[in-house]
Amino acid sequence: MPVRPTEASLDEFLTRAVARVIDREHLRALLASGERRLVIKQGFDPTRPNLHLGHVVCLRKLRQFAKWGHEIVIIVGDWTTQIGDPTDRDESRPTMSHEQVLENAATYLAQFHRVVPREGVRIVHQNEWFGRFTLTDVIRLAARFTTQQMLAREEFRKRMAANAPIPVKDLLYPLLQAYDSVAIESDVEVGGTDQEFNVLVGRQLQGQVGQRPQNVFIIQLLEGLDGEKMSKSKPATAIWLTDTPEQVYGKVMAIKDDLMPHYFEWATDMPLGEVRATLEALAKQELHPRDAKAMLARRITSELHSPAAAEEASAAFARQFRERGAPAEAEVVTLARDGSGYVPVVDLLVRAGLASSRSEARRVVSQGGVRVNGRAADASTAVASEGEPLVQVGRRQARRIRWAEGA
């Protein structure tokens, strides 16, 4: 049964991890009255197969909308993904095949339902309407907006300032996303701050065709381990829903101290009163940052997995990094034996997926961040291709190497 929101719950819902709401008072009145079931829209482009913790910030808002009895409509961008939205970068994304898009979407949706229950959720693909579009339809849609309006988008302004190319297909992207709102008659669209331009175009297009303009619900973007926004295009700095409890815990422990306020408020379900008390204790130096981060790591790991998994991950972290023991679990990687019987540690890091290139591997080794079977490695270290050596990089990454003939 739908739950009616209280004044306090609405206050928190409309402000916590929220960057902007248009029209805030109108949306608040709709949610408070419960007079009709709203259509809540969020679209996603499955450019990669997995979701990260930054996505969960939005998903929790959708889950709350659903608890209040509203319909969640997820738009699978099987057309816009093929065009490529340049939101993550200041250049055009490469296009993808329709088959790859659908494969990624299946994985996305399985992870989506780890946060948002299936009840009250409708999944639709853009192909339901764009599959029937003709060139005439595209021209009519494009005629509703000017080139100047599209070039007002921040990413395009940056490219123009840098004299970088802007393919015409990129100018079509906001229009197609906007038409999604018309196709489903959206009442509210939820998106990150990087999607605000596109969402506003949708609101404008609805008004042009005689629909009630959707409310705009813009969510803050959570930072990754590097302090920049968590992104699918930077997988090494993201906390993924597919990460093991140990990986989630270790990554949270690795975030910068100054990101903890955002993580406590945006990336957890911790009651807001507890969040504020914790942050106040941190500010007054009554709580050590290390202890606050451990609390945060347990909380996030518990919410993504389970309380029991969080406790096990905490204990494993203590064994590995405080007691300098081996990790309780490490991903097993099967590699082919080298003909010489030994593999240089730089090559092993690349082959095991612990470094993206030999230059990166050399840098990590030179900084003293690599251990093989608990011993520090240097540039001259070669690992025998026998047994199951444990290779660790820094405080978070480890691989157990399993050798095989011709693997």
PDB file of C-alpha atoms in Angstrom, residues 30-161:
ATOM      1  CA  LEU A  30       1.494  17.089  -5.657  1.00  0.00           C
ATOM      2  CA  LEU A  31       3.423  14.721  -3.393  1.00  0.00           C
ATOM      3  CA  ALA A  32       1.714  15.951  -0.217  1.00  0.00           C
ATOM      4  CA  SER A  33      -1.805  15.636  -1.638  1.00  0.00           C
ATOM      5  CA  GLY A  34      -1.390  12.231  -3.250  1.00  0.00           C
ATOM      6  CA  GLU A  35      -4.333  13.245  -5.423  1.00  0.00           C
ATOM      7  CA  ARG A  36      -3.006  11.449  -8.472  1.00  0.00           C
ATOM      8  CA  ARG A  37      -0.368   8.935  -9.418  1.00  0.00           C
ATOM      9  CA  LEU A  38       2.587  10.724 -10.989  1.00  0.00           C
ATOM     10  CA  VAL A  39       4.729   9.404 -13.829  1.00  0.00           C
ATOM     11  CA  ILE A  40       8.343   9.621 -12.676  1.00  0.00           C
ATOM     12  CA  LYS A  41      10.870   9.355 -15.485  1.00  0.00           C
ATOM     13  CA  GLN A  42      14.527   8.482 -15.504  1.00  0.00           C
ATOM     14  CA  GLY A  43      16.465   7.543 -18.606  1.00  0.00           C
ATOM     15  CA  PHE A  44      19.784   5.772 -18.848  1.00  0.00           C
ATOM     16  CA  ASP A  45      22.202   5.082 -21.649  1.00  0.00           C
ATOM     17  CA  PRO A  46      23.777   1.650 -21.076  1.00  0.00           C
ATOM     18  CA  THR A  47      27.206   2.599 -22.427  1.00  0.00           C
ATOM     19  CA  ARG A  48      28.730   0.150 -19.926  1.00  0.00           C
ATOM     20  CA  PRO A  49      27.191  -2.888 -18.270  1.00  0.00           C
ATOM     21  CA  ASN A  50      27.303  -1.882 -14.592  1.00  0.00           C
ATOM     22  CA  LEU A  51      25.971   0.713 -12.151  1.00  0.00           C
ATOM     23  CA  HIS A  52      28.029   2.508  -9.495  1.00  0.00           C
ATOM     24  CA  LEU A  53      27.337   4.126  -6.137  1.00  0.00           C
ATOM     25  CA  GLY A  54      26.679   7.497  -7.781  1.00  0.00           C
ATOM     26  CA  HIS A  55      23.710   5.954  -9.597  1.00  0.00           C
ATOM     27  CA  VAL A  56      22.354   4.719  -6.267  1.00  0.00           C
ATOM     28  CA  VAL A  57      21.868   8.317  -5.097  1.00  0.00           C
ATOM     29  CA  CYS A  58      19.239   8.711  -7.850  1.00  0.00           C
ATOM     30  CA  LEU A  59      17.838   5.215  -7.396  1.00  0.00           C
ATOM     31  CA  ARG A  60      17.002   5.887  -3.750  1.00  0.00           C
ATOM     32  CA  LYS A  61      14.889   8.848  -4.849  1.00  0.00           C
ATOM     33  CA  LEU A  62      13.038   6.604  -7.298  1.00  0.00           C
ATOM     34  CA  ARG A  63      12.500   4.035  -4.563  1.00  0.00           C
ATOM     35  CA  GLN A  64      10.921   6.708  -2.362  1.00  0.00           C
ATOM     36  CA  PHE A  65       8.668   7.927  -5.179  1.00  0.00           C
ATOM     37  CA  ALA A  66       7.524   4.315  -5.617  1.00  0.00           C
ATOM     38  CA  LYS A  67       6.796   3.920  -1.877  1.00  0.00           C
ATOM     39  CA  TRP A  68       4.511   6.932  -2.134  1.00  0.00           C
ATOM     40  CA  GLY A  69       2.577   5.140  -4.870  1.00  0.00           C
ATOM     41  CA  HIS A  70       3.912   6.812  -8.005  1.00  0.00           C
ATOM     42  CA  GLU A  71       4.827   5.050 -11.246  1.00  0.00           C
ATOM     43  CA  ILE A  72       8.515   4.814 -12.094  1.00  0.00           C
ATOM     44  CA  VAL A  73       9.206   4.717 -15.834  1.00  0.00           C
ATOM     45  CA  ILE A  74      12.739   3.769 -16.810  1.00  0.00           C
ATOM     46  CA  ILE A  75      13.688   4.745 -20.352  1.00  0.00           C
ATOM     47  CA  VAL A  76      16.302   2.464 -21.873  1.00  0.00           C
ATOM     48  CA  GLY A  77      18.196   4.711 -24.272  1.00  0.00           C
ATOM     49  CA  ASP A  78      18.635   2.167 -27.019  1.00  0.00           C
ATOM     50  CA  TRP A  79      18.634   5.026 -29.571  1.00  0.00           C
ATOM     51  CA  THR A  80      20.375   7.821 -27.674  1.00  0.00           C
ATOM     52  CA  THR A  81      23.193   5.475 -26.643  1.00  0.00           C
ATOM     53  CA  GLN A  82      23.892   4.821 -30.302  1.00  0.00           C
ATOM     54  CA  ILE A  83      24.200   8.576 -30.861  1.00  0.00           C
ATOM     55  CA  GLY A  84      26.312   9.133 -27.741  1.00  0.00           C
ATOM     56  CA  ASP A  85      25.780  11.884 -25.154  1.00  0.00           C
ATOM     57  CA  PRO A  86      28.969  13.938 -24.604  1.00  0.00           C
ATOM     58  CA  THR A  87      28.000  14.728 -21.004  1.00  0.00           C
ATOM     59  CA  ASP A  88      30.904  12.821 -19.431  1.00  0.00           C
ATOM     60  CA  ARG A  89      33.476  14.342 -21.717  1.00  0.00           C
ATOM     61  CA  ASP A  90      34.145  17.420 -23.792  1.00  0.00           C
ATOM     62  CA  GLU A  91      34.135  15.330 -26.942  1.00  0.00           C
ATOM     63  CA  SER A  92      31.694  13.063 -28.711  1.00  0.00           C
ATOM     64  CA  ARG A  93      31.282   9.525 -27.390  1.00  0.00           C
ATOM     65  CA  PRO A  94      31.808   6.639 -29.778  1.00  0.00           C
ATOM     66  CA  THR A  95      28.641   4.999 -31.034  1.00  0.00           C
ATOM     67  CA  MET A  96      27.634   1.469 -30.008  1.00  0.00           C
ATOM     68  CA  SER A  97      25.815  -1.360 -31.721  1.00  0.00           C
ATOM     69  CA  HIS A  98      22.179  -1.945 -30.796  1.00  0.00           C
ATOM     70  CA  GLU A  99      23.014  -5.500 -29.689  1.00  0.00           C
ATOM     71  CA  GLN A 100      25.681  -4.270 -27.241  1.00  0.00           C
ATOM     72  CA  VAL A 101      23.308  -1.634 -25.884  1.00  0.00           C
ATOM     73  CA  LEU A 102      20.661  -4.264 -25.124  1.00  0.00           C
ATOM     74  CA  GLU A 103      23.206  -6.580 -23.477  1.00  0.00           C
ATOM     75  CA  ASN A 104      24.354  -3.762 -21.209  1.00  0.00           C
ATOM     76  CA  ALA A 105      20.740  -2.793 -20.467  1.00  0.00           C
ATOM     77  CA  ALA A 106      19.919  -6.297 -19.194  1.00  0.00           C
ATOM     78  CA  THR A 107      22.761  -6.052 -16.671  1.00  0.00           C
ATOM     79  CA  TYR A 108      21.770  -2.520 -15.685  1.00  0.00           C
ATOM     80  CA  LEU A 109      18.207  -3.517 -14.954  1.00  0.00           C
ATOM     81  CA  ALA A 110      19.220  -6.489 -12.801  1.00  0.00           C
ATOM     82  CA  GLN A 111      21.345  -4.146 -10.685  1.00  0.00           C
ATOM     83  CA  PHE A 112      18.664  -1.430 -10.722  1.00  0.00           C
ATOM     84  CA  HIS A 113      16.234  -3.761  -8.968  1.00  0.00           C
ATOM     85  CA  ARG A 114      18.713  -4.340  -6.146  1.00  0.00           C
ATOM     86  CA  VAL A 115      17.717  -0.826  -5.014  1.00  0.00           C
ATOM     87  CA  VAL A 116      14.279  -0.172  -6.542  1.00  0.00           C
ATOM     88  CA  PRO A 117      11.657  -2.949  -6.167  1.00  0.00           C
ATOM     89  CA  ARG A 118       9.972  -4.193  -9.348  1.00  0.00           C
ATOM     90  CA  GLU A 119       6.495  -3.234  -8.159  1.00  0.00           C
ATOM     91  CA  GLY A 120       5.396   0.073  -9.680  1.00  0.00           C
ATOM     92  CA  VAL A 121       8.247   0.173 -12.198  1.00  0.00           C
ATOM     93  CA  ARG A 122       7.711   0.180 -15.967  1.00  0.00           C
ATOM     94  CA  ILE A 123      10.625  -0.414 -18.325  1.00  0.00           C
ATOM     95  CA  VAL A 124      10.341   1.005 -21.843  1.00  0.00           C
ATOM     96  CA  HIS A 125      12.752   1.212 -24.758  1.00  0.00           C
ATOM     97  CA  GLN A 126      13.010   4.257 -26.991  1.00  0.00           C
ATOM     98  CA  ASN A 127      12.505   1.955 -29.958  1.00  0.00           C
ATOM     99  CA  GLU A 128       8.788   1.938 -29.048  1.00  0.00           C
ATOM    100  CA  TRP A 129       8.525   5.437 -30.569  1.00  0.00           C
ATOM    101  CA  PHE A 130      11.756   6.146 -32.425  1.00  0.00           C
ATOM    102  CA  GLY A 131      11.400   2.854 -34.281  1.00  0.00           C
ATOM    103  CA  ARG A 132       8.466   4.481 -36.088  1.00  0.00           C
ATOM    104  CA  PHE A 133      10.137   7.853 -36.666  1.00  0.00           C
ATOM    105  CA  THR A 134      10.623   9.046 -40.234  1.00  0.00           C
ATOM    106  CA  LEU A 135      12.948  11.732 -41.540  1.00  0.00           C
ATOM    107  CA  THR A 136       9.939  14.055 -41.549  1.00  0.00           C
ATOM    108  CA  ASP A 137       9.434  13.439 -37.815  1.00  0.00           C
ATOM    109  CA  VAL A 138      13.088  14.231 -37.108  1.00  0.00           C
ATOM    110  CA  ILE A 139      12.918  17.471 -39.080  1.00  0.00           C
ATOM    111  CA  ARG A 140       9.700  18.535 -37.330  1.00  0.00           C
ATOM    112  CA  LEU A 141      11.268  17.845 -33.951  1.00  0.00           C
ATOM    113  CA  ALA A 142      14.464  19.726 -34.833  1.00  0.00           C
ATOM    114  CA  ALA A 143      12.433  22.687 -36.079  1.00  0.00           C
ATOM    115  CA  ARG A 144      11.128  23.364 -32.553  1.00  0.00           C
ATOM    116  CA  PHE A 145      14.562  24.482 -31.308  1.00  0.00           C
ATOM    117  CA  THR A 146      17.338  26.717 -32.557  1.00  0.00           C
ATOM    118  CA  THR A 147      21.019  25.961 -32.980  1.00  0.00           C
ATOM    119  CA  GLN A 148      21.745  28.752 -30.495  1.00  0.00           C
ATOM    120  CA  GLN A 149      19.642  26.982 -27.862  1.00  0.00           C
ATOM    121  CA  MET A 150      21.577  23.752 -28.321  1.00  0.00           C
ATOM    122  CA  LEU A 151      24.956  25.496 -28.312  1.00  0.00           C
ATOM    123  CA  ALA A 152      24.113  26.997 -24.913  1.00  0.00           C
ATOM    124  CA  ARG A 153      24.903  23.582 -23.435  1.00  0.00           C
ATOM    125  CA  GLU A 154      28.105  23.837 -21.393  1.00  0.00           C
ATOM    126  CA  GLU A 155      29.901  20.979 -23.140  1.00  0.00           C
ATOM    127  CA  PHE A 156      29.290  22.572 -26.533  1.00  0.00           C
ATOM    128  CA  ARG A 157      30.422  25.993 -25.338  1.00  0.00           C
ATOM    129  CA  LYS A 158      33.684  24.435 -24.146  1.00  0.00           C
ATOM    130  CA  ARG A 159      34.223  22.788 -27.503  1.00  0.00           C
ATOM    131  CA  MET A 160      33.514  26.010 -29.372  1.00  0.00           C
ATOM    132  CA  ALA A 161      35.990  27.880 -27.173  1.00  0.00           C
TER     133      ALA A 161
END
